[in-house]
Each structure stands twice: as C-alpha cells, then as structure tokens.
Amino acid sequence: MTQVLAISFSLNGKTIVVDVPAHMLLIDLIRDRLGLRGTKRSCDMEVCGACTVLLDGGPISSCTTLAVDVDRREVTTIEGVTPPDGLSPIQEAFVLHGGLQCGFCTPGFIMAVTALFKTTPHPTDAEIRHYLDGNLCRCTGYTKIFEAVKSLAGRQDAA
C-alpha cells in the first residue's frame, strides 16, 4: 500500500496544499499534477539541469527530489520567474545573445542563473561557469549562453 502524505508549500508565490504519494518526485508533481510544463524532464539522474527549479532560492534537480521534501518550503519554477507581460532580464539576455536554440535546456539555465544573481550580483567568470556547469545543452556550444549571463553581471535588474 502506497503511503499518501499531505504537503503544503509555496509554488511561485502561491500556497499549494496537495496529497502526494511518499515516492512521488517533485518534477511529476509540478508537471503532471499541477500542469506547469516549463520544467523539463530529461536525464532523471541529476546531471543535465533541464529540471532545475529553485528550492528556498537555491537550484535543485526536481527529477531527484521527492515532493514530500518541499513541505513548508518555497519552490520557484520557470513560470515563477517569467513576468506576465514579457520576459525577465535574464530571459531577454538569452534571446539577445542567442543563448538558446531548441530551447529545451533553457528553463534550467534560466533557473540556475536566477539563483546565481540572487546570491552574487557581480559574479566573476569562474562563478558564472560554476553555475552553468550543472546544465547540458546540445545545441549552443555554451559560448552564447556565457555571453548572455556575462552581459548581466553587475546589472541591478538581473534577477
């Protein structure tokens, strides 16, 4: 018999109360139960970064995090950093600098970079590379992604 637990957490600023099986992964809760499809499933092993979300402001892999582990915590997805009237400064920089092609990996990169700028408004090249390191992209070659992030370093409105 599968144990079901009631959890309550903040998702993109809204309180969510939901019953989940103890073994349910956060990505399945976000995508399948709550209908937010921006977070992507890819490797299921915490190596590609496509499923990156923020948990209490820090980047995590939602494909290896149990949904019950977000109880009484704050989760932010790509939908939560995208303004209703357009794109965030980070998203705009990715577009302006050609830091995306097929777009599959882009939400994970955006979430990692959002976490970077929340903690480090003036990141060094090494810090930028460190935050980008957990995300894989098969299309861009990373140069344009790095350039997009570098263009934001030091801007007050980056995050």
Coordinates of C-alpha atoms in Angstrom, one line a residue:
M1 CA 0.0 0.0 0.0
T2 CA 1.4 3.4 -1.0
Q3 CA 1.6 6.0 1.7
V4 CA 0.0 9.3 0.8
L5 CA 1.0 12.4 2.7
A6 CA -0.5 15.9 2.8
I7 CA 2.0 18.7 2.0
S8 CA 1.8 22.4 1.9
F9 CA 4.3 24.6 0.1
S10 CA 4.7 27.9 -1.8
L11 CA 4.9 27.4 -5.6
N12 CA 5.7 30.6 -7.5
G13 CA 4.3 32.6 -4.6
K14 CA 1.0 30.7 -4.2
T15 CA 0.2 28.3 -1.4
I16 CA -0.3 24.8 -2.6
V17 CA -1.9 22.1 -0.4
V18 CA -1.9 18.6 -2.0
D19 CA -1.8 14.9 -1.1
V20 CA 1.1 13.1 -2.7
P21 CA 2.4 9.5 -2.6
A22 CA 5.5 9.3 -0.5
H23 CA 7.5 8.2 -3.5
M24 CA 6.4 11.0 -5.9
L25 CA 9.1 13.1 -7.4
L26 CA 8.8 16.9 -7.4
I27 CA 9.0 17.0 -11.3
D28 CA 6.0 14.8 -11.5
L29 CA 4.0 16.9 -9.1
I30 CA 5.0 20.1 -10.9
R31 CA 4.4 18.9 -14.5
D32 CA 1.7 16.2 -14.2
R33 CA -0.4 17.2 -11.2
L34 CA 0.0 21.0 -11.2
G35 CA 0.3 21.4 -15.0
L36 CA 3.4 23.6 -15.1
R37 CA 5.3 22.3 -18.2
G38 CA 8.2 24.7 -18.3
T39 CA 10.4 22.4 -16.1
K40 CA 11.7 19.7 -18.4
R41 CA 12.4 16.0 -17.8
S42 CA 15.5 14.6 -19.4
C43 CA 18.1 12.5 -17.6
D44 CA 16.3 11.5 -14.4
M45 CA 19.8 11.4 -12.8
E46 CA 20.6 14.9 -11.7
V47 CA 23.2 15.5 -14.4
C48 CA 21.6 17.6 -17.2
G49 CA 19.9 20.5 -15.4
A50 CA 16.8 20.5 -17.5
C51 CA 14.6 20.0 -14.5
T52 CA 16.2 22.7 -12.3
V53 CA 13.9 24.6 -10.0
L54 CA 14.6 26.8 -7.0
L55 CA 14.0 25.5 -3.5
D56 CA 14.2 28.3 -1.0
G57 CA 16.1 30.2 -3.6
G58 CA 18.7 27.6 -4.4
P59 CA 18.9 25.5 -7.5
I60 CA 17.9 21.8 -7.2
S61 CA 17.1 18.9 -9.6
S62 CA 13.4 18.3 -9.4
C63 CA 13.9 14.8 -11.0
T64 CA 15.6 13.5 -7.9
T65 CA 13.8 15.5 -5.2
L66 CA 10.8 13.9 -3.5
A67 CA 7.7 16.1 -3.5
V68 CA 7.3 15.5 0.3
D69 CA 10.7 17.2 0.8
V70 CA 9.3 20.6 -0.2
D71 CA 6.7 20.6 2.6
R72 CA 6.6 24.0 4.2
R73 CA 9.2 25.4 1.7
E74 CA 9.3 27.7 -1.3
V75 CA 9.5 26.3 -4.8
T76 CA 10.0 28.5 -7.9
T77 CA 9.7 27.2 -11.4
I78 CA 10.5 29.0 -14.7
E79 CA 6.8 30.1 -14.7
G80 CA 7.5 31.9 -11.5
V81 CA 10.4 34.0 -12.8
T82 CA 8.7 34.9 -16.1
P83 CA 6.7 38.2 -15.7
P84 CA 3.2 38.1 -17.0
D85 CA 3.9 40.9 -19.5
G86 CA 7.1 39.6 -21.1
L87 CA 10.5 38.2 -20.3
S88 CA 12.7 38.7 -17.3
P89 CA 16.1 40.4 -17.9
I90 CA 17.8 37.0 -17.8
Q91 CA 15.4 35.6 -20.4
E92 CA 15.9 38.8 -22.6
A93 CA 19.7 38.4 -22.4
F94 CA 19.4 34.8 -23.6
V95 CA 17.4 35.9 -26.6
L96 CA 19.5 39.0 -27.3
H97 CA 22.8 37.0 -27.2
G98 CA 21.5 33.9 -29.0
G99 CA 21.9 31.8 -25.8
L100 CA 19.2 29.4 -26.9
Q101 CA 18.4 27.3 -29.9
C102 CA 15.9 24.5 -29.5
G103 CA 15.0 25.9 -26.0
F104 CA 14.7 22.5 -24.2
C105 CA 17.5 23.3 -21.8
T106 CA 16.8 27.0 -21.5
P107 CA 14.4 26.9 -18.4
G108 CA 17.1 25.0 -16.4
F109 CA 19.8 27.5 -17.4
I110 CA 17.4 30.4 -16.5
M111 CA 16.7 29.0 -13.1
A112 CA 20.4 28.4 -12.3
V113 CA 21.3 31.9 -13.4
T114 CA 18.4 33.3 -11.4
A115 CA 19.9 31.6 -8.3
L116 CA 23.4 33.0 -9.2
F117 CA 22.2 36.6 -9.4
K118 CA 20.2 36.4 -6.2
T119 CA 23.3 35.5 -4.2
T120 CA 26.1 37.1 -6.4
P121 CA 25.0 40.3 -8.2
H122 CA 28.5 40.8 -9.6
P123 CA 29.7 37.2 -10.5
T124 CA 33.2 36.5 -11.8
D125 CA 33.7 34.5 -14.9
A126 CA 34.5 31.5 -12.7
E127 CA 31.3 31.9 -10.7
I128 CA 29.2 32.1 -13.9
R129 CA 30.9 29.0 -15.2
H130 CA 30.3 27.2 -11.9
Y131 CA 26.5 27.9 -12.0
L132 CA 26.3 27.0 -15.7
D133 CA 28.2 23.7 -15.1
G134 CA 25.2 21.7 -14.0
N135 CA 23.3 22.3 -17.2
L136 CA 23.8 20.5 -20.5
C137 CA 23.0 21.9 -23.9
R138 CA 23.3 20.0 -27.1
C139 CA 22.7 23.0 -29.5
T140 CA 24.6 26.1 -28.5
G141 CA 28.2 25.3 -27.6
Y142 CA 27.8 27.4 -24.4
T143 CA 29.6 30.5 -25.7
K144 CA 26.4 32.4 -26.3
I145 CA 24.9 31.3 -23.0
F146 CA 28.0 32.5 -21.2
E147 CA 27.9 35.8 -23.1
A148 CA 24.2 36.3 -22.2
V149 CA 25.0 35.8 -18.5
K150 CA 28.2 37.9 -18.6
S151 CA 26.2 40.8 -20.1
L152 CA 24.0 40.9 -17.0
A153 CA 26.9 40.8 -14.4
G154 CA 26.6 43.8 -12.3
R155 CA 23.2 45.0 -13.5
Q156 CA 20.8 45.9 -10.8
D157 CA 17.8 44.3 -12.5
A158 CA 19.5 41.0 -13.5
A159 CA 17.5 38.8 -11.1

